[in-house]
Amino acid sequence: MNLNYTEEELAFRDEVRAFLDKKLPADIAAKVKGFRRLSKEDHQRWQKILSEQGWYATHWPVEHGGVEWSPVQKHIWDEESSRYGVPRSIPFGVNMVAPVIIRFGNEEQKQTYLPRILSGEDWWCQGYSEPGAGSDLASLKTRAVREGDHYIVNGQKTWTTLGQHANMIFCLVRTNTEVKAQEGISFLLIDMDTPGITVRPIITLEGEHEVNEVFFEDVKVPVENLVGEEDKGWTYAKYLLTYERTGLAGIGLSKAALSHLKELASRRLKNGRPLLEDPTFSQRIAEVEIDLTAAGISNLRIIASVEGGGVPGAESSMLKVKGTEIRQAINDLARRAIGPYALPFVEEELELDYDGEFLSDENAAPLSAQYFNNRKLSIFGGSNEIQKNIVSKMILGL
Ligand SMILES: Cc1cc2nc3c(=O)[nH]c(=O)nc-3n(C[C@H](O)[C@H](O)[C@H](O)COP(=O)(O)OP(=O)(O)OC[C@H]3O[C@@H](n4cnc5c(N)ncnc54)[C@H](O)[C@@H]3O)c2cc1C
């Protein structure tokens, strides 16, 4: 196994760097690096730049406008984009529903939806979870009943990330109650403007409107919006989840956050000396750095096995657990580093153009917000406990 980059991969890295030097808008990078709020417009502006470069749909086949990067190229992109302050890609259209449409959708669905995802015309959200169906997703109850050329949908989805911006939602719905739970689920594409849909915000710990509840009351969905076959949605749903879990470890993001933490700890003083030189604090940083280095190598190891024709299996669950624990540990150390400034929260400081008085010169508000927001990392994409169940079964054979 060779974990070093080849000449071609190094050339690709140079190309990525040249592109980011030239095309990444400075205001957007400043927001990402300063952990500030990004608007819908920021995301759309950056997506357009990526699309023009042909680098937006890295998982898609070339015939549909994708670029088919190798796993190593994707890894290089993740590392470099985290370092430069590239906004995270909103995955629901490009990385989640698109692979399902490409694999299981009909020609008309491909012709209709894929170009609109590439152009940014459609903003998708994910309608999987329900109040009684999270880890146990197959127990979902949102009902779709066929009436002529339509399904009539009734029920509720929850935790719908950025659903307030979306004009399309892909939903798992129950089309059959007579069979085993997994066998009566279908995959529907629903226009959010259809009468009967209500979106209500859920405000998270740090005061953000990032997630929503979505209610469906007698919503009429044309049957041509069914993906694949009726009652076969569980297969498509699981296929999508393999895409969702890819990249959740966030190694590149942790590297960027760790270097920010070190810089912060070198400025903050404890007993007149930089916090970074405090034995207890520097030991904590060292522990996290060792874990991150090990996780980075595991990530490369998994990439190398995929390059060699393998399929990422339970190792990605291991990486999700470890990677998200590391990200939360770095957030926790940043919270400790800013000390008392982590407590009072000035929401306006999250805006890049805030010109009021700052609580501290340490970017305290965004760091606190990030600490709270990233509690989600060990919950979504399959909670860490569920990932541990997978590891215990598949790797440890328990
Ligand atoms: C910020 C955020 C954004 C999200 N965005 C979306 C979205 O856009 N679309 C969407 O559909 N969903 C979304 N989700 C939902 C997410 O997928 C679920 O929260 C997740 O699957 C967990 O389900 P739950 O919240 O119902 O918790 P539960 O499944 O009720 O779990 C509660 C606790 O019990 C543990 N647990 C459950 N079952 C087991 C088991 N068998 N063994 C051991 N422990 C277990 C869990 O790990 C957890 O700690 C989002 C969630 C969050 C927090």
Short mmCIF file of C-alpha atoms and ligand atoms in Angstrom, two decimals:
data_model
loop_
_atom_site.label_atom_id
_atom_site.label_comp_id
_atom_site.label_asym_id
_atom_site.label_seq_id
_atom_site.Cartn_x
_atom_site.Cartn_y
_atom_site.Cartn_z
CA MET A 1 0.00 0.00 0.00
CA ASN A 2 1.44 3.37 -1.06
CA LEU A 3 0.11 6.30 0.94
CA ASN A 4 2.17 8.95 -0.90
CA TYR A 5 0.79 11.06 -3.74
CA THR A 6 1.86 10.24 -7.30
CA GLU A 7 3.25 12.89 -9.71
CA GLU A 8 -0.22 13.22 -11.30
CA GLU A 9 -1.87 13.65 -7.93
CA LEU A 10 0.60 16.36 -6.96
CA ALA A 11 -0.11 18.11 -10.28
CA PHE A 12 -3.83 17.88 -9.52
CA ARG A 13 -3.21 19.44 -6.10
CA ASP A 14 -1.43 22.36 -7.80
CA GLU A 15 -4.37 22.77 -10.16
CA VAL A 16 -6.79 22.86 -7.20
CA ARG A 17 -4.64 25.44 -5.42
CA ALA A 18 -4.39 27.64 -8.53
CA PHE A 19 -8.17 27.48 -8.97
CA LEU A 20 -8.88 28.37 -5.33
CA ASP A 21 -6.31 31.20 -5.38
CA LYS A 22 -8.08 32.70 -8.36
CA LYS A 23 -11.75 31.89 -7.94
CA LEU A 24 -12.66 31.55 -4.26
CA PRO A 25 -14.35 34.86 -3.28
CA ALA A 26 -12.46 36.48 -0.39
CA ASP A 27 -15.63 37.44 1.50
CA ILE A 28 -16.92 33.86 1.44
CA ALA A 29 -13.56 32.43 2.58
CA ALA A 30 -13.44 35.02 5.38
CA LYS A 31 -16.86 33.91 6.60
CA VAL A 32 -15.90 30.23 6.55
CA LYS A 33 -12.56 30.79 8.27
CA GLY A 34 -14.12 33.10 10.87
CA PHE A 35 -16.97 30.60 11.49
CA ARG A 36 -19.49 33.28 10.42
CA ARG A 37 -22.94 32.85 8.96
CA LEU A 38 -23.23 32.00 5.27
CA SER A 39 -26.33 33.07 3.37
CA LYS A 40 -28.22 31.10 0.74
CA GLU A 41 -26.80 33.57 -1.79
CA ASP A 42 -23.21 32.79 -0.65
CA HIS A 43 -23.78 29.08 -1.23
CA GLN A 44 -25.38 29.67 -4.62
CA ARG A 45 -22.62 32.05 -5.75
CA TRP A 46 -19.91 29.52 -4.89
CA GLN A 47 -21.84 26.64 -6.43
CA LYS A 48 -22.08 28.58 -9.72
CA ILE A 49 -18.29 29.11 -9.75
CA LEU A 50 -17.72 25.38 -9.14
CA SER A 51 -20.24 24.42 -11.81
CA GLU A 52 -18.56 26.72 -14.35
CA GLN A 53 -15.26 25.01 -13.56
CA GLY A 54 -17.00 21.61 -14.00
CA TRP A 55 -16.08 20.62 -10.43
CA TYR A 56 -19.46 20.66 -8.73
CA ALA A 57 -20.63 17.07 -9.27
CA THR A 58 -17.57 15.06 -8.30
CA HIS A 59 -19.48 11.78 -7.85
CA TRP A 60 -21.43 11.88 -11.10
CA PRO A 61 -20.60 10.15 -14.38
CA VAL A 62 -19.18 12.51 -17.00
CA GLU A 63 -22.17 11.93 -19.33
CA HIS A 64 -24.40 13.73 -16.81
CA GLY A 65 -22.03 16.64 -16.26
CA GLY A 66 -19.92 15.06 -13.51
CA VAL A 67 -16.16 14.91 -13.23
CA GLU A 68 -15.54 11.40 -11.84
CA TRP A 69 -12.64 12.29 -9.56
CA SER A 70 -10.78 9.35 -8.08
CA PRO A 71 -11.06 8.89 -4.27
CA VAL A 72 -7.57 10.40 -3.92
CA GLN A 73 -8.55 13.44 -5.98
CA LYS A 74 -11.63 13.91 -3.77
CA HIS A 75 -9.41 13.61 -0.71
CA ILE A 76 -7.03 16.25 -2.09
CA TRP A 77 -9.99 18.53 -2.81
CA ASP A 78 -11.32 18.07 0.76
CA GLU A 79 -7.94 18.84 2.31
CA GLU A 80 -7.26 21.90 0.17
CA SER A 81 -10.78 23.30 0.35
CA SER A 82 -10.80 23.07 4.17
CA ARG A 83 -7.47 24.87 4.26
CA TYR A 84 -8.66 27.65 1.94
CA GLY A 85 -12.04 28.20 3.63
CA VAL A 86 -14.32 26.78 0.94
CA PRO A 87 -17.95 26.55 2.14
CA ARG A 88 -19.21 23.02 2.75
CA SER A 89 -21.19 21.75 -0.20
CA ILE A 90 -24.91 21.46 0.57
CA PRO A 91 -25.16 17.74 -0.15
CA PHE A 92 -28.88 17.03 -0.54
CA GLY A 93 -29.10 17.62 -4.29
CA VAL A 94 -25.67 16.92 -5.71
CA ASN A 95 -24.45 14.18 -3.37
CA MET A 96 -27.65 12.51 -2.18
CA VAL A 97 -30.68 12.58 -4.48
CA ALA A 98 -28.65 12.84 -7.70
CA PRO A 99 -26.85 9.47 -7.30
CA VAL A 100 -30.26 7.86 -6.62
CA ILE A 101 -31.81 9.45 -9.72
CA ILE A 102 -28.78 8.43 -11.81
CA ARG A 103 -28.93 4.85 -10.58
CA PHE A 104 -32.68 4.21 -10.17
CA GLY A 105 -34.53 7.13 -11.85
CA ASN A 106 -36.07 7.01 -15.32
CA GLU A 107 -34.77 8.95 -18.33
CA GLU A 108 -37.27 11.77 -17.88
CA GLN A 109 -36.28 12.24 -14.23
CA LYS A 110 -32.61 12.36 -15.22
CA GLN A 111 -33.30 14.92 -17.98
CA THR A 112 -35.45 17.05 -15.67
CA TYR A 113 -33.61 17.09 -12.37
CA LEU A 114 -29.88 16.60 -13.00
CA PRO A 115 -29.36 19.78 -15.07
CA ARG A 116 -31.35 21.76 -12.50
CA ILE A 117 -29.10 20.48 -9.69
CA LEU A 118 -25.99 21.42 -11.67
CA SER A 119 -27.28 24.90 -12.46
CA GLY A 120 -28.45 25.51 -8.90
CA GLU A 121 -32.03 26.05 -10.06
CA ASP A 122 -33.27 23.45 -7.55
CA TRP A 123 -32.35 23.41 -3.86
CA TRP A 124 -33.15 19.99 -2.39
CA CYS A 125 -33.75 18.89 1.19
CA GLN A 126 -33.96 15.44 2.74
CA GLY A 127 -37.26 14.10 4.11
CA TYR A 128 -36.22 10.89 5.86
CA SER A 129 -36.54 11.41 9.65
CA GLU A 130 -39.85 11.70 11.46
CA PRO A 131 -40.66 12.36 15.13
CA GLY A 132 -40.89 8.58 15.70
CA ALA A 133 -38.39 7.43 13.09
CA GLY A 134 -34.70 8.36 13.33
CA SER A 135 -32.27 5.52 14.00
CA ASP A 136 -35.19 3.18 13.41
CA LEU A 137 -35.96 4.81 10.06
CA ALA A 138 -38.01 1.93 8.70
CA SER A 139 -40.76 2.68 11.20
CA LEU A 140 -41.63 5.89 9.32
CA LYS A 141 -45.35 6.67 9.03
CA THR A 142 -45.77 9.44 6.44
CA ARG A 143 -48.41 7.89 4.22
CA ALA A 144 -48.76 8.11 0.42
CA VAL A 145 -51.97 6.69 -1.02
CA ARG A 146 -52.35 6.28 -4.78
CA GLU A 147 -55.44 8.00 -6.25
CA GLY A 148 -55.45 7.94 -10.06
CA ASP A 149 -52.41 9.79 -11.38
CA HIS A 150 -51.37 11.10 -7.97
CA TYR A 151 -50.19 10.06 -4.53
CA ILE A 152 -51.93 11.82 -1.65
CA VAL A 153 -49.29 12.40 1.05
CA ASN A 154 -50.06 12.96 4.73
CA GLY A 155 -47.61 13.04 7.65
CA GLN A 156 -44.61 14.83 9.08
CA LYS A 157 -40.86 14.97 8.55
CA THR A 158 -38.44 16.54 11.00
CA TRP A 159 -34.87 17.85 11.34
CA THR A 160 -35.09 18.86 7.68
CA THR A 161 -31.82 20.71 7.19
CA LEU A 162 -32.15 24.03 5.30
CA GLY A 163 -35.67 23.06 4.22
CA GLN A 164 -36.58 26.75 4.43
CA HIS A 165 -34.44 27.38 1.32
CA ALA A 166 -35.54 24.29 -0.60
CA ASN A 167 -37.94 24.13 -3.52
CA MET A 168 -37.70 20.30 -3.71
CA ILE A 169 -37.72 17.55 -1.09
CA PHE A 170 -37.01 13.83 -1.53
CA CYS A 171 -39.13 11.81 0.85
CA LEU A 172 -39.45 8.29 2.12
CA VAL A 173 -43.17 7.55 2.38
CA ARG A 174 -45.20 4.51 3.35
CA THR A 175 -47.14 3.11 0.40
CA ASN A 176 -47.97 -0.29 1.90
CA THR A 177 -48.95 -1.12 5.48
CA GLU A 178 -49.64 -4.81 4.87
CA VAL A 179 -46.01 -5.95 4.55
CA LYS A 180 -42.79 -5.89 6.60
CA ALA A 181 -41.86 -2.24 7.44
CA GLN A 182 -38.91 -2.12 5.00
CA GLU A 183 -40.98 -3.52 2.14
CA GLY A 184 -43.72 -0.87 2.11
CA ILE A 185 -41.63 2.27 1.61
CA SER A 186 -41.38 4.39 -1.57
CA PHE A 187 -39.08 7.21 -2.65
CA LEU A 188 -40.95 10.35 -3.82
CA LEU A 189 -39.70 13.64 -5.26
CA ILE A 190 -41.96 16.45 -4.05
CA ASP A 191 -42.19 20.09 -5.11
CA MET A 192 -42.17 22.18 -1.91
CA ASP A 193 -44.62 24.66 -3.47
CA THR A 194 -47.38 22.03 -3.64
CA PRO A 195 -50.43 23.10 -1.59
CA GLY A 196 -50.63 21.36 1.80
CA ILE A 197 -46.90 21.62 2.71
CA THR A 198 -45.98 23.69 5.77
CA VAL A 199 -42.38 24.32 6.89
CA ARG A 200 -41.80 25.32 10.52
CA PRO A 201 -38.40 26.30 11.90
CA ILE A 202 -36.64 24.47 14.73
CA ILE A 203 -34.20 26.88 16.38
CA THR A 204 -31.07 25.10 17.57
CA LEU A 205 -29.04 25.67 20.76
CA GLU A 206 -26.95 28.44 19.24
CA GLY A 207 -29.99 30.32 17.94
CA GLU A 208 -29.66 29.25 14.30
CA HIS A 209 -32.45 28.37 11.92
CA GLU A 210 -30.78 25.37 10.32
CA VAL A 211 -33.42 22.64 10.71
CA ASN A 212 -37.17 22.43 10.24
CA GLU A 213 -40.31 20.40 10.64
CA VAL A 214 -42.18 19.75 7.39
CA PHE A 215 -45.89 18.90 7.50
CA PHE A 216 -47.85 17.26 4.65
CA GLU A 217 -51.61 17.59 4.54
CA ASP A 218 -53.35 15.97 1.54
CA VAL A 219 -50.39 16.88 -0.69
CA LYS A 220 -50.98 15.77 -4.30
CA VAL A 221 -47.82 14.37 -5.88
CA PRO A 222 -47.86 13.22 -9.54
CA VAL A 223 -47.05 9.49 -9.88
CA GLU A 224 -44.23 10.34 -12.30
CA ASN A 225 -42.38 11.70 -9.24
CA LEU A 226 -41.95 8.17 -7.88
CA VAL A 227 -38.34 7.00 -8.20
CA GLY A 228 -37.97 3.39 -9.31
CA GLU A 229 -40.69 1.01 -8.19
CA GLU A 230 -43.39 1.47 -5.60
CA ASP A 231 -42.52 -0.21 -2.24
CA LYS A 232 -38.85 -0.56 -3.22
CA GLY A 233 -37.76 2.77 -1.68
CA TRP A 234 -35.81 1.17 1.18
CA THR A 235 -33.20 -0.11 -1.29
CA TYR A 236 -32.78 3.38 -2.77
CA ALA A 237 -32.77 4.94 0.70
CA LYS A 238 -29.87 2.72 1.83
CA TYR A 239 -27.96 3.42 -1.38
CA LEU A 240 -28.29 7.14 -0.65
CA LEU A 241 -27.05 6.69 2.93
CA THR A 242 -23.74 5.26 1.70
CA TYR A 243 -23.24 8.62 -0.06
CA GLU A 244 -24.41 10.57 3.00
CA ARG A 245 -21.83 8.93 5.27
CA THR A 246 -18.96 9.54 2.88
CA GLY A 247 -16.88 12.43 4.14
CA LEU A 248 -18.65 12.85 7.48
CA ALA A 249 -15.35 12.28 9.30
CA GLY A 250 -14.24 15.75 8.17
CA ILE A 251 -10.49 15.16 8.47
CA GLY A 252 -9.68 18.27 6.43
CA LEU A 253 -12.05 20.39 8.53
CA SER A 254 -10.43 19.11 11.73
CA LYS A 255 -6.95 19.95 10.42
CA ALA A 256 -8.06 23.52 9.67
CA ALA A 257 -9.81 23.79 13.08
CA LEU A 258 -6.73 22.42 14.89
CA SER A 259 -4.41 24.94 13.31
CA HIS A 260 -6.87 27.71 14.24
CA LEU A 261 -6.96 26.34 17.81
CA LYS A 262 -3.17 26.41 18.09
CA GLU A 263 -3.07 29.96 16.84
CA LEU A 264 -5.80 30.94 19.33
CA ALA A 265 -3.97 29.20 22.20
CA SER A 266 -0.74 30.98 21.30
CA ARG A 267 -2.50 34.37 21.70
CA ARG A 268 -4.50 33.63 24.86
CA LEU A 269 -2.54 33.99 28.09
CA LYS A 270 -2.63 31.92 31.25
CA ASN A 271 -0.61 33.18 34.22
CA GLY A 272 1.14 35.58 31.84
CA ARG A 273 2.26 32.87 29.42
CA PRO A 274 0.66 31.65 26.17
CA LEU A 275 -1.96 28.99 26.83
CA LEU A 276 -0.25 26.85 24.20
CA GLU A 277 2.71 26.49 26.59
CA ASP A 278 0.53 25.40 29.49
CA PRO A 279 1.44 21.71 30.12
CA THR A 280 -2.13 20.52 30.66
CA PHE A 281 -3.59 22.39 27.71
CA SER A 282 -0.77 21.51 25.33
CA GLN A 283 -1.11 17.85 26.35
CA ARG A 284 -4.79 17.97 25.40
CA ILE A 285 -3.92 19.48 22.05
CA ALA A 286 -1.25 16.82 21.51
CA GLU A 287 -3.73 14.04 22.27
CA VAL A 288 -6.20 15.38 19.74
CA GLU A 289 -3.45 15.87 17.15
CA ILE A 290 -2.28 12.26 17.58
CA ASP A 291 -5.87 11.03 17.15
CA LEU A 292 -6.29 13.23 14.09
CA THR A 293 -3.07 12.00 12.51
CA ALA A 294 -4.16 8.39 13.09
CA ALA A 295 -7.63 9.08 11.67
CA GLY A 296 -6.02 10.80 8.65
CA ILE A 297 -3.91 7.70 7.98
CA SER A 298 -6.97 5.44 8.38
CA ASN A 299 -8.78 7.67 5.90
CA LEU A 300 -5.93 7.26 3.40
CA ARG A 301 -5.89 3.52 4.04
CA ILE A 302 -9.60 3.28 3.22
CA ILE A 303 -9.10 5.45 0.13
CA ALA A 304 -6.22 3.21 -0.99
CA SER A 305 -8.40 0.11 -0.61
CA VAL A 306 -11.23 1.72 -2.62
CA GLU A 307 -8.71 2.72 -5.31
CA GLY A 308 -7.67 -0.90 -5.43
CA GLY A 309 -11.25 -1.95 -6.22
CA GLY A 310 -12.55 -2.44 -2.67
CA VAL A 311 -15.75 -1.07 -1.14
CA PRO A 312 -15.66 1.08 2.01
CA GLY A 313 -17.41 -1.04 4.62
CA ALA A 314 -17.60 -0.85 8.37
CA GLU A 315 -14.31 1.11 8.29
CA SER A 316 -16.28 4.22 7.29
CA SER A 317 -18.41 3.76 10.43
CA MET A 318 -15.22 3.64 12.50
CA LEU A 319 -13.97 6.76 10.76
CA LYS A 320 -17.29 8.57 11.27
CA VAL A 321 -17.16 7.91 15.03
CA LYS A 322 -13.51 8.85 15.43
CA GLY A 323 -13.63 11.82 13.03
CA THR A 324 -16.67 13.40 14.68
CA GLU A 325 -15.27 12.82 18.19
CA ILE A 326 -12.11 14.65 17.11
CA ARG A 327 -14.06 17.56 15.66
CA GLN A 328 -16.05 17.88 18.88
CA ALA A 329 -12.87 17.62 20.99
CA ILE A 330 -11.30 20.51 19.03
CA ASN A 331 -14.48 22.60 19.48
CA ASP A 332 -14.32 21.83 23.20
CA LEU A 333 -10.69 22.95 23.48
CA ALA A 334 -11.49 26.18 21.59
CA ARG A 335 -14.34 26.78 24.06
CA ARG A 336 -11.90 26.24 26.94
CA ALA A 337 -9.34 28.52 25.30
CA ILE A 338 -11.71 31.49 25.16
CA GLY A 339 -12.70 30.77 28.76
CA PRO A 340 -15.34 33.16 30.17
CA TYR A 341 -15.95 34.72 26.74
CA ALA A 342 -17.61 31.45 25.67
CA LEU A 343 -20.54 32.18 27.96
CA PRO A 344 -22.20 35.43 26.85
CA PHE A 345 -23.46 35.10 23.29
CA VAL A 346 -23.68 38.05 20.91
CA GLU A 347 -25.47 36.68 17.89
CA GLU A 348 -24.73 39.73 15.70
CA GLU A 349 -21.02 38.83 15.86
CA LEU A 350 -21.84 35.95 13.53
CA GLU A 351 -22.33 38.41 10.67
CA LEU A 352 -19.20 39.40 8.75
CA ASP A 353 -20.33 43.03 8.44
CA TYR A 354 -21.05 43.45 12.19
CA ASP A 355 -19.53 46.77 13.17
CA GLY A 356 -20.59 46.95 16.82
CA GLU A 357 -18.36 46.37 19.79
CA PHE A 358 -16.90 42.85 20.06
CA LEU A 359 -17.03 41.00 23.35
CA SER A 360 -13.43 39.90 22.92
CA ASP A 361 -10.87 39.95 20.15
CA GLU A 362 -10.95 36.15 20.02
CA ASN A 363 -13.96 35.59 17.79
CA ALA A 364 -15.78 34.26 20.82
CA ALA A 365 -19.36 34.21 19.54
CA PRO A 366 -18.70 32.11 16.41
CA LEU A 367 -16.56 29.68 18.43
CA SER A 368 -19.32 29.16 21.00
CA ALA A 369 -21.87 28.78 18.22
CA GLN A 370 -19.71 26.17 16.57
CA TYR A 371 -19.27 24.27 19.79
CA PHE A 372 -23.05 24.00 20.19
CA ASN A 373 -23.79 23.39 16.51
CA ASN A 374 -21.34 20.54 16.22
CA ARG A 375 -23.13 18.51 18.89
CA LYS A 376 -25.08 17.37 15.82
CA LEU A 377 -22.07 15.58 14.33
CA SER A 378 -22.44 12.53 16.55
CA ILE A 379 -26.20 12.37 15.87
CA PHE A 380 -26.84 12.79 12.17
CA GLY A 381 -25.84 10.56 9.28
CA GLY A 382 -26.49 7.60 11.61
CA SER A 383 -25.71 8.34 15.27
CA ASN A 384 -22.32 7.30 16.64
CA GLU A 385 -23.95 4.61 18.79
CA ILE A 386 -25.46 3.09 15.65
CA GLN A 387 -22.03 3.26 13.93
CA LYS A 388 -20.51 1.47 16.94
CA ASN A 389 -23.13 -1.26 16.59
CA ILE A 390 -22.01 -1.69 12.97
CA VAL A 391 -18.33 -1.82 13.98
CA SER A 392 -19.01 -4.34 16.73
CA LYS A 393 -20.89 -6.61 14.34
CA MET A 394 -18.88 -6.24 11.13
CA ILE A 395 -15.32 -5.74 12.43
CA LEU A 396 -15.28 -7.29 15.89
CA GLY A 397 -17.78 -10.03 15.02
CA LEU A 398 -19.70 -9.56 18.29
C1 LIG B 1 -28.67 18.97 13.06
C2 LIG B 1 -29.39 17.80 12.46
C3 LIG B 1 -29.72 17.80 11.13
C4 LIG B 1 -30.43 16.74 10.58
N1 LIG B 1 -30.82 16.81 9.25
C5 LIG B 1 -31.65 15.88 8.75
C6 LIG B 1 -32.20 16.02 7.45
O1 LIG B 1 -31.90 16.98 6.72
N2 LIG B 1 -33.07 15.09 7.00
C7 LIG B 1 -33.42 14.01 7.75
O2 LIG B 1 -34.20 13.20 7.29
N3 LIG B 1 -32.91 13.84 9.02
C8 LIG B 1 -32.05 14.75 9.52
N4 LIG B 1 -31.55 14.62 10.81
C9 LIG B 1 -32.04 13.52 11.63
C10 LIG B 1 -31.01 12.48 11.99
O3 LIG B 1 -30.78 11.62 10.93
C11 LIG B 1 -31.55 11.77 13.25
O4 LIG B 1 -31.53 12.70 14.30
C12 LIG B 1 -30.73 10.55 13.60
O5 LIG B 1 -30.93 9.53 12.68
C13 LIG B 1 -31.08 10.03 15.02
O6 LIG B 1 -32.45 9.82 15.13
P1 LIG B 1 -33.29 10.45 16.36
O7 LIG B 1 -32.94 11.90 16.47
O8 LIG B 1 -34.73 10.11 16.13
O9 LIG B 1 -32.76 9.72 17.65
P2 LIG B 1 -33.14 8.25 18.13
O10 LIG B 1 -33.09 7.30 16.99
O11 LIG B 1 -34.41 8.32 18.91
O12 LIG B 1 -31.95 7.95 19.10
C14 LIG B 1 -31.87 8.50 20.41
C15 LIG B 1 -30.60 7.98 21.08
O13 LIG B 1 -30.65 6.55 21.19
C16 LIG B 1 -29.54 5.95 20.55
N5 LIG B 1 -29.96 4.70 19.88
C17 LIG B 1 -31.04 4.53 19.08
N6 LIG B 1 -31.10 3.26 18.63
C18 LIG B 1 -30.02 2.61 19.16
C19 LIG B 1 -29.49 1.28 19.04
N7 LIG B 1 -30.11 0.36 18.30
N8 LIG B 1 -28.35 0.98 19.71
C20 LIG B 1 -27.71 1.92 20.47
N9 LIG B 1 -28.15 3.19 20.61
C21 LIG B 1 -29.28 3.54 19.95
C22 LIG B 1 -29.07 6.95 19.51
O14 LIG B 1 -27.71 6.82 19.19
C23 LIG B 1 -29.34 8.28 20.26
O15 LIG B 1 -28.27 8.56 21.13
C24 LIG B 1 -30.79 15.64 11.37
C25 LIG B 1 -30.43 15.61 12.73
C26 LIG B 1 -29.74 16.67 13.28
C27 LIG B 1 -29.38 16.64 14.73
#
